[in-house]
């Protein structure tokens, strides 16, 4: 009986210590959201539509000084509800953390931007068709802000995406991303990943850099995608753009900032499907180039309440290969972040 009483006393003691460390104020989640409504008019087909591109809501918080969490859901991603981020994170010491759950795979610059941080109404080919991936897995990340700032993140993932998480895998997907910030305003990012759709390896490599100077933002990114043991040709993609911010002097103006943007992006023949006999890949996105010009009117802080006006001009070798939503268009988008 004494043994049981001693064990119970020790358990209560541990619980008491844990309760002392727990702070309910820290545990109260922060709620954020992003709403993007848009109007698009395709000049080449004389068709138009309204669309709710995102209605995201997220909750983040800290349960303990070293334990945090995030849960994010998109209530309307082009009319579809999607669970996006759902992970727990442990930070045992400064600069280092371990994350497990569902999250965006660490890869590329542009694909890693949240919708409210995007410069254009529609994402680049790298961010949309080529390098955008969320999955269930675990990552390790170490970052240092002093001296020579850098961040290194690597992880293992199931490779099943957001909705197919019950399956078992003989080999996992992986991803790694290195960010170097040698001086103020400059970033150099190198990343790589292997994914295994249909139990076949696809290797991707990405190199990107950007520089913020005065009111200018310059960015260029290149990506290479190789289909291992396949006759399907490797794919290149490029994204290059410039942004200039003109700040309006304080006064009665509702607009706080006007941004002038220009972008060129390109992608080769891309695939994410097999043929009907499951023998080899087939083209799902045909080679294309695009030039985008835009204006962004910011009513509050940057990326808080923005009106985005873009015009996209596409170039195909044969216009009959263009997907329905990948043609010349005018885009008007209102984005709010709370």
XYZ file of C-alpha atoms in Angstrom:
338
model
C 0.000 0.000 0.000
C 2.860 2.356 0.795
C 4.285 1.784 -2.687
C 0.991 2.817 -4.291
C 0.706 5.904 -2.065
C 4.279 6.903 -2.878
C 3.685 6.506 -6.611
C 0.467 8.543 -6.374
C 2.264 11.286 -4.431
C 5.045 11.461 -7.029
C 2.502 11.651 -9.856
C 0.644 14.475 -8.128
C 3.925 16.293 -7.540
C 4.868 16.096 -11.217
C 1.391 17.290 -12.205
C 1.668 20.186 -9.783
C 5.034 21.256 -11.202
C 3.651 21.053 -14.741
C 0.633 23.140 -13.721
C 2.944 25.798 -12.300
C 4.764 26.013 -15.640
C 1.497 26.242 -17.558
C 0.256 29.777 -18.241
C -3.302 30.049 -19.520
C -2.619 33.505 -20.983
C 0.082 32.043 -23.221
C -2.256 29.240 -24.284
C -4.963 31.563 -25.597
C -4.694 31.164 -29.381
C -4.100 34.013 -31.789
C -6.702 34.013 -34.549
C -5.767 35.236 -38.020
C -7.560 35.148 -41.323
C -7.162 35.970 -44.995
C -9.999 36.663 -47.426
C -9.375 37.080 -51.158
C -12.248 37.840 -53.510
C -11.557 38.339 -57.193
C -13.050 39.127 -60.586
C -11.414 37.767 -63.738
C -12.089 38.572 -67.368
C -10.372 36.468 -70.061
C -9.883 38.713 -73.045
C -9.037 35.876 -75.440
C -12.301 33.972 -74.788
C -14.574 36.861 -73.741
C -15.513 34.987 -70.552
C -15.597 36.167 -66.947
C -16.165 34.998 -63.399
C -16.205 35.966 -59.733
C -14.365 33.768 -57.286
C -13.490 33.489 -53.600
C -9.895 32.393 -53.875
C -9.249 32.076 -50.149
C -11.119 32.334 -46.865
C -8.438 31.105 -44.492
C -8.650 31.035 -40.708
C -5.758 29.993 -38.482
C -5.141 29.545 -34.768
C -1.641 29.636 -33.282
C -0.445 29.552 -29.710
C 1.987 28.306 -27.086
C 1.027 25.643 -24.559
C 4.433 25.786 -22.866
C 7.512 27.963 -23.425
C 8.900 25.264 -25.736
C 5.658 23.869 -27.220
C 3.559 25.674 -29.830
C 0.920 24.731 -32.383
C -0.890 25.887 -35.506
C -4.164 24.862 -37.129
C -5.285 26.483 -40.384
C -8.258 25.758 -42.599
C -9.353 27.318 -45.873
C -13.136 27.561 -45.877
C -13.279 28.449 -49.561
C -10.358 27.589 -51.825
C -12.123 28.139 -55.151
C -15.284 26.760 -53.527
C -13.620 23.811 -51.736
C -12.928 23.434 -48.000
C -9.339 22.347 -47.276
C -7.492 21.608 -44.054
C -4.062 23.162 -44.556
C -1.713 23.349 -41.568
C -2.157 21.188 -38.470
C 1.056 20.726 -36.526
C 2.775 20.808 -33.151
C 6.219 22.338 -32.696
C 8.847 21.894 -30.002
C 11.665 24.431 -29.570
C 14.134 22.854 -27.108
C 16.645 25.683 -27.454
C 17.004 29.033 -29.228
C 17.053 28.804 -32.988
C 16.144 25.099 -33.216
C 12.724 23.498 -33.550
C 11.085 20.183 -34.398
C 7.703 20.166 -36.147
C 5.366 17.231 -36.755
C 1.981 17.212 -38.477
C 0.646 18.610 -41.721
C 2.435 21.599 -43.214
C 3.847 23.212 -46.321
C 6.933 21.369 -47.520
C 10.063 23.580 -47.224
C 10.834 24.270 -50.880
C 11.265 27.397 -53.074
C 10.677 31.060 -52.234
C 7.432 31.913 -53.995
C 5.557 28.690 -53.214
C 6.219 29.234 -49.516
C 4.463 32.621 -49.408
C 1.085 32.797 -47.710
C -1.716 34.305 -49.842
C -1.611 37.657 -48.048
C 2.138 37.968 -48.745
C 1.875 37.387 -52.488
C 2.847 40.261 -54.728
C 0.506 39.269 -57.586
C -3.122 38.159 -57.654
C -2.167 34.831 -59.260
C 0.880 32.828 -58.234
C 3.864 32.108 -60.456
C 4.095 28.815 -62.350
C 6.714 27.668 -59.845
C 4.391 28.378 -56.922
C 1.225 26.960 -58.482
C 1.990 24.130 -60.916
C 5.543 23.102 -60.043
C 6.622 23.526 -56.433
C 3.554 23.954 -54.241
C 3.080 21.022 -51.871
C 1.601 20.379 -48.446
C 2.030 17.018 -46.773
C 2.091 15.165 -43.473
C 5.567 14.743 -42.034
C 8.215 16.071 -39.668
C 10.901 18.739 -40.025
C 13.988 19.963 -38.212
C 14.961 23.624 -38.500
C 17.917 25.622 -37.224
C 18.276 29.344 -37.786
C 20.739 31.971 -36.638
C 20.205 35.733 -36.802
C 23.580 36.902 -35.475
C 26.837 37.051 -37.424
C 26.094 35.396 -40.763
C 22.298 34.887 -40.666
C 20.976 31.678 -42.164
C 18.181 29.129 -41.812
C 18.381 25.417 -42.618
C 15.281 23.222 -42.665
C 14.881 19.577 -43.684
C 12.104 17.051 -43.353
C 10.590 13.685 -44.223
C 7.048 13.375 -45.567
C 4.607 10.613 -46.455
C 4.253 11.893 -50.003
C 0.476 11.380 -50.057
C -0.584 15.019 -49.913
C -3.421 16.440 -47.836
C -6.183 13.885 -48.263
C -4.548 10.452 -48.578
C -2.844 9.890 -45.229
C -3.883 6.304 -44.424
C -1.510 4.603 -46.859
C 1.800 2.930 -45.951
C 5.042 3.665 -47.808
C 8.282 1.767 -48.340
C 10.098 5.035 -49.044
C 9.340 8.542 -47.817
C 9.603 11.849 -49.618
C 12.123 14.394 -48.405
C 12.817 18.104 -48.697
C 15.584 20.487 -47.625
C 15.890 24.262 -47.811
C 18.813 26.587 -47.025
C 18.380 30.351 -46.746
C 21.403 32.648 -46.599
C 21.103 36.327 -45.584
C 24.682 37.674 -45.764
C 23.614 41.335 -45.610
C 20.488 43.395 -45.009
C 17.790 43.026 -47.633
C 19.421 40.128 -49.495
C 18.303 36.491 -49.510
C 19.710 33.478 -51.348
C 17.659 30.283 -51.147
C 18.650 26.790 -52.282
C 16.225 23.896 -51.931
C 15.648 20.360 -53.111
C 13.016 17.691 -52.697
C 12.075 14.204 -53.798
C 8.450 13.234 -54.188
C 7.054 9.797 -55.055
C 3.701 10.002 -56.824
C 2.677 6.593 -58.184
C 5.728 5.138 -56.310
C 8.052 6.789 -58.848
C 10.753 9.283 -57.923
C 10.645 12.888 -59.067
C 13.588 15.095 -58.088
C 13.307 18.886 -57.919
C 15.972 21.539 -57.432
C 15.388 25.244 -56.888
C 17.634 28.307 -56.720
C 16.191 31.710 -55.903
C 17.324 35.103 -54.707
C 15.813 38.476 -53.892
C 17.058 41.904 -52.872
C 15.174 44.735 -51.144
C 16.722 48.138 -51.846
C 14.994 51.357 -50.830
C 11.462 50.937 -52.223
C 12.449 48.234 -54.719
C 12.105 44.458 -54.549
C 13.975 42.374 -57.131
C 13.469 38.622 -57.300
C 14.413 35.770 -59.597
C 13.942 32.026 -59.132
C 14.699 28.984 -61.249
C 13.520 25.395 -60.803
C 14.505 22.084 -62.404
C 12.278 18.985 -62.230
C 13.550 15.534 -63.234
C 11.349 12.456 -63.751
C 13.609 9.547 -62.762
C 13.563 6.387 -64.911
C 11.087 7.925 -67.336
C 11.024 9.008 -70.967
C 9.236 12.190 -69.933
C 11.609 15.130 -70.423
C 12.874 17.149 -67.479
C 11.217 20.511 -66.886
C 12.598 23.991 -66.309
C 10.655 26.871 -64.779
C 11.627 30.519 -64.182
C 10.022 33.330 -62.203
C 11.440 36.873 -62.307
C 9.733 40.043 -61.127
C 10.288 43.561 -59.830
C 8.164 45.613 -57.441
C 8.384 49.340 -56.673
C 6.501 50.854 -53.724
C 5.382 54.474 -53.801
C 4.316 55.651 -50.351
C 1.721 58.396 -50.179
C 2.417 61.136 -47.669
C 0.315 61.165 -44.562
C -2.969 62.964 -45.023
C -6.584 62.246 -45.788
C -5.847 59.796 -48.587
C -7.398 56.365 -48.114
C -4.513 54.804 -50.038
C -1.259 54.500 -48.102
C 0.887 52.904 -50.808
C 0.821 52.138 -54.519
C 2.979 49.280 -55.841
C 4.032 48.950 -59.483
C 4.814 45.382 -60.561
C 6.115 43.521 -63.598
C 6.758 39.778 -63.917
C 8.006 37.252 -66.437
C 7.587 33.546 -65.785
C 8.049 30.405 -67.838
C 7.509 26.660 -67.507
C 8.157 23.714 -69.812
C 5.859 20.758 -70.406
C 4.860 19.571 -66.935
C 3.117 16.409 -65.720
C 1.437 15.137 -62.580
C -0.487 12.238 -64.139
C 0.196 8.866 -65.767
C -1.284 7.696 -69.057
C -4.359 5.440 -69.078
C -2.135 2.345 -68.926
C -0.080 3.737 -66.014
C 3.100 3.276 -68.040
C 4.538 6.788 -68.210
C 3.729 10.428 -67.561
C 1.555 12.548 -69.834
C 1.580 16.327 -70.250
C -0.893 18.086 -67.967
C 0.516 21.629 -68.321
C 1.892 22.622 -71.697
C 4.930 24.849 -72.147
C 4.083 28.510 -71.795
C 5.436 31.975 -71.090
C 3.623 34.798 -69.350
C 4.103 38.519 -68.824
C 2.193 40.137 -65.957
C 1.805 43.821 -65.213
C 0.124 45.098 -62.109
C -0.813 47.797 -59.633
C -1.480 47.205 -55.944
C -3.249 49.788 -53.781
C -2.644 49.329 -50.047
C -5.236 50.848 -47.717
C -3.436 49.937 -44.514
C -0.111 48.366 -43.729
C 1.439 46.401 -46.620
C -0.238 43.001 -47.071
C -3.100 44.002 -44.749
C -5.790 45.417 -47.061
C -4.735 45.440 -50.707
C -6.541 45.949 -54.003
C -4.621 44.131 -56.760
C -5.068 44.920 -60.457
C -3.192 42.574 -62.828
C -3.150 41.825 -66.514
C -1.618 38.537 -67.692
C -0.480 37.883 -71.256
C 0.217 34.217 -72.141
C 2.364 32.831 -74.941
C 1.924 29.255 -76.226
C 3.416 27.557 -79.274
C -0.149 26.530 -80.096
C -3.040 28.329 -78.373
C -5.213 25.215 -78.630
C -3.045 23.703 -75.875
C -3.994 26.395 -73.364
C -5.971 25.291 -70.315
C -9.301 27.006 -69.755
C -8.035 29.189 -66.902
C -4.506 29.757 -68.234
C -5.179 32.395 -70.896
C -4.919 36.182 -71.279
C -6.862 37.794 -68.473
C -7.597 40.872 -66.419
C -7.678 40.213 -62.663
C -9.158 42.455 -59.978
C -8.629 41.147 -56.443
C -9.349 42.471 -52.975
C -7.299 40.922 -50.170
C -7.797 41.544 -46.461
C -5.741 40.110 -43.626
C -6.819 40.173 -39.980
